[in-house]
Amino acid sequence: MTQELKTILGSLKNPNAQWFSIRKMSEVMTTQVVRNGHPEANHIDDSTGYFIEAFVDGALGYAATSRSQTAALQQALDRATRNAQLTASLPVARLEREKVRPDAKGEYLGHQQKPFETVNMADIAEILTEASATARRSEKVVKSVAMASYGTRTTEIVSTSGAHTFQKISLCTGDIEAVAQDGGVIQKRTLGGLRGFSKQGGAELLDRNFFLQAAERVGEQALELLWAKECPTETLPLVVAADQMMLQIHESIGHPLELDRILGDERNYAGWSFVKPEDFGALQYGSPLLNVTFDPTVPEEFASYGFDEVGDTAKKEYLIQNGKLLRGLGGLESQSRLGLPGVANQRSSAWNRPPIDRMANINVEPGNSSFQDIISSIEDGIYVESNRSWSIDDYRNKFQFGCEFGKRIKNGELTETLRNPNYRGVTQSFWKNLTHVGTADTFAVYGTPYCGKGEPNQSVRVGHASPVCAFKDIEVFGGTQS
Amino acid sequence: MTGSLPTTHDKFEKSCELLFNQLKPEEHLTVNLTGEEVDYLRFNKAQIRQATHVQDACLSLEFIKDKRSATAAVELHDLPAQSQDLEKLLTRLRSLAAQLPEDPYAVLPEKGESSHEKFEGRLPTQEEFVDSVLRTHAELDVVGIQQSGTSYRGVANSTGLRHWFETDGFATDYSIFHPSNGKAVKGTFAGKEWRPEEVSAKMNLHREVLGQLNREAIRLKPGHYRTYMEPAATADMIGMFSYRGVSEAAIRQGESALLSLFNRKKSLSDKFSLVEDFSAGLVPRFNESGELAPEQLSIIAQGQPQHTLISPRTAKEHNLVSNGATHGEGLRAAHMGAGKLVAQDALKALGTGVYISNLHYLNWSDVQGARVTGMTRYACMWVENGEFVAPISDMRFDESLFDLFGHKLESCTSATEHIPNVSSYGGRQLGGCSVPGVLVNDFTLTL
């Protein structure tokens, strides 16, 4: 907690707004990239700014500024107030300030064992250089990249009604990439393309052994894919590794359950949803094996926090239980507009954007099938890891995913490696075809720094954790390489 | 807009002066600024959802000494209060660069032609927009965003080179939904001069299309269809060329979907040409290093590869000549060549098939095959004998660019349309692309 914002709050003149708040957000991230043994980037991003919300006659208005002088902040408050007045003249919904901006007070310090100040960029550059070299298992690996991005985000909010929250989280993302080429065949294997390693935590995550072991596996598998068989075009059982499940959850559960999409706010950009307000509490979304939670309380997961940015206290909620849809992903504004329960999820991408409904950590809860049980139950099927391509329609029905690495399952065993494994389907029938949910030992935590949505556009960090899962009757297909 | 506060250009100049004065012998520095003062007005159901004013200015520094480099980006707050922080940042970069490994591809700043461009416009006030679009068309279910304001881009380096680009502009990106069936018409207005009469005319056209969406949607079976794509849909396909397609680095690193085009193992239709064309002046020609791209650069001519986009860093790595591309080597002002099909005759030329107004969520489904997947969106229609029959339910496609713009490309319209870049990740994006509508055979719908 600091006094700076309270002092600013007290210094601003406010003749016309009935309420206002100031959010100061500071994000300091270091990004280092090494390609083929040479530095590609050694970059520090230090972004700090102020976001002011003003409330007038049932409407909020916003203004953001990178300037810190009182005169600039006063201008921002005046602009926010004018925007609130304009919105109040033709609001999509009239809001009650006390309901949508509660007077939260508290502090949240995210999970971290070792501060980033304990490492220096030269040390990390050395680890990444070594990892880049390790991923280059042969001359056929034409490109090997190791990267890490790490730092902290601090968010402090004060309001004229006494709200004061302070949150600081530590973030770390990393990736290894190997592109292998043999004649006309080119294959790429990664640690997950940032989605494979995006967590909250400190410098303990920048572990040399982790990067080197990952680099060795990624490099070896890139080569293995060069000579692998093409994924067949068939309808088969599909076993999805946790690092691909994360994107399947994201696109076909997370986004369609966002209440602002259901309200139509996103129809011009991210899209609408096949889910209707009346579906909550009624719709059988998937197989009875499917249990999905919104859980911003998992310490190491990428989108954990104590409060969302409107002051709602973060807590775990079931979105889908035993396959039935229970609750949507909507913050206090969407809950007020729809009259439905939601979650604490109004967040912004940066200091210059308003908070909107976002996923935080959306997780599939572990089930009862061991990995061995899942594989041995399948006579002929496909196992896939690591997303490389994704696409879904604007109602979140018809999807298509491409993965980096596959295995054929024959007679209950993992057999030959497959390249270019793709699959497609329709959301509800896909989740109803869920046949096995892996046990906790197959459960893994992932995330992504890039979830895009909103107008103006906002890209936020989200987390996803899942066990390995199996689905029946899935349309799989390969690429066009010879 | 800022009253007595210093302008963004003033602050950029003062920051550069301060930073360059701190440099020691053999030290090199390039400074970039990206900024905006923009009103974003988000609306849903012809009512206001969120109105946000953003004032932002981000300074990026690239420091090089003895082939070692480090970079940083920081928000520009207020000078002189921030002066010490900027000096400390430079000191930090100096110290960091000394500790980091040599960067053999670091590009030293060079002298060159400087430029200063400022484009003023007649932008609508928020109230004017609300009145002329939302209140006037209150019976329509219109949803989207209005962006309006001034954007800033600047580059300066320690050799004395300076570029400044400042432009007023607006972009309205919206959809109008049919009241009962979830179908919609998509539109954009963009430019520097707000003309309410053009807005009214376009909204009236949209009403006509909405009428065509009344009919029950047809569910197509997966298969191959004769298809006409409006320019907005073509623009999405052309966007894929910037997604590691025409980048020299991506080609060298085996990651370009168009590798076999630029290796001359495949070609596109002789009806397909693509040029990077800055002549409209909508985006700055300078890149992050301060290099000026040529006003026009042919990328593909009559289906044959001409130039890739080469950034200074890629040029240094591969001993090539840079053509002023940005670090990401994406197209900033793509122009796809027109053809002979008169747009008004497109339906007749299509005959029976699919009319695609817009696409959604494109991604590579197979990079080496240049295969793209995505969805149809908005007012896509089934056409029989040159007449609209009914809207279609959304369909997934999966098609190779080598086929789409190769043997399947029958014709392009005789005029291109400017499709504005309405993206606003990090800030309002500038420019857009100019593309024709295209008539293609056997377009592949898969789901």
Tab-separated table of N, CA and C in Angstrom, chain B residues 11 109 112 129 164 170 189 216 243 250 264 356 385:
chain	number	residue	atom	x	y	z
B	11	LYS	N	7.916	16.835	-26.269
B	11	LYS	CA	8.477	15.932	-25.253
B	11	LYS	C	9.437	14.931	-25.887
B	109	PRO	N	23.063	2.733	-35.797
B	109	PRO	CA	22.279	3.792	-36.435
B	109	PRO	C	23.056	4.443	-37.564
B	112	GLY	N	20.739	9.537	-42.468
B	112	GLY	CA	19.807	9.361	-43.581
B	112	GLY	C	18.892	10.546	-43.690
B	129	PHE	N	-20.644	11.920	-32.972
B	129	PHE	CA	-20.742	10.515	-33.379
B	129	PHE	C	-21.993	9.875	-32.782
B	164	TRP	N	9.311	12.168	-37.910
B	164	TRP	CA	8.093	12.385	-37.094
B	164	TRP	C	6.879	12.220	-37.989
B	170	PHE	N	-9.854	8.795	-37.682
B	170	PHE	CA	-10.909	8.070	-36.980
B	170	PHE	C	-11.143	6.744	-37.693
B	189	PHE	N	-16.053	2.808	-41.239
B	189	PHE	CA	-15.745	4.121	-41.786
B	189	PHE	C	-14.364	4.456	-41.260
B	216	GLU	N	-34.465	-17.734	-43.927
B	216	GLU	CA	-33.868	-18.760	-43.072
B	216	GLU	C	-32.516	-19.205	-43.644
B	243	TYR	N	1.842	-12.767	-41.812
B	243	TYR	CA	1.981	-13.689	-40.681
B	243	TYR	C	3.080	-14.704	-41.057
B	250	ALA	N	11.690	-15.165	-41.869
B	250	ALA	CA	10.890	-16.390	-41.776
B	250	ALA	C	11.263	-17.363	-42.888
B	264	ARG	N	10.857	-20.438	-55.666
B	264	ARG	CA	10.453	-20.622	-57.062
B	264	ARG	C	10.120	-22.080	-57.395
B	356	ILE	N	-19.169	-14.500	-49.960
B	356	ILE	CA	-18.581	-14.322	-48.619
B	356	ILE	C	-18.300	-12.844	-48.384
B	385	ASN	N	-27.981	-18.534	-59.740
B	385	ASN	CA	-28.210	-17.791	-60.992
B	385	ASN	C	-28.061	-16.281	-60.807
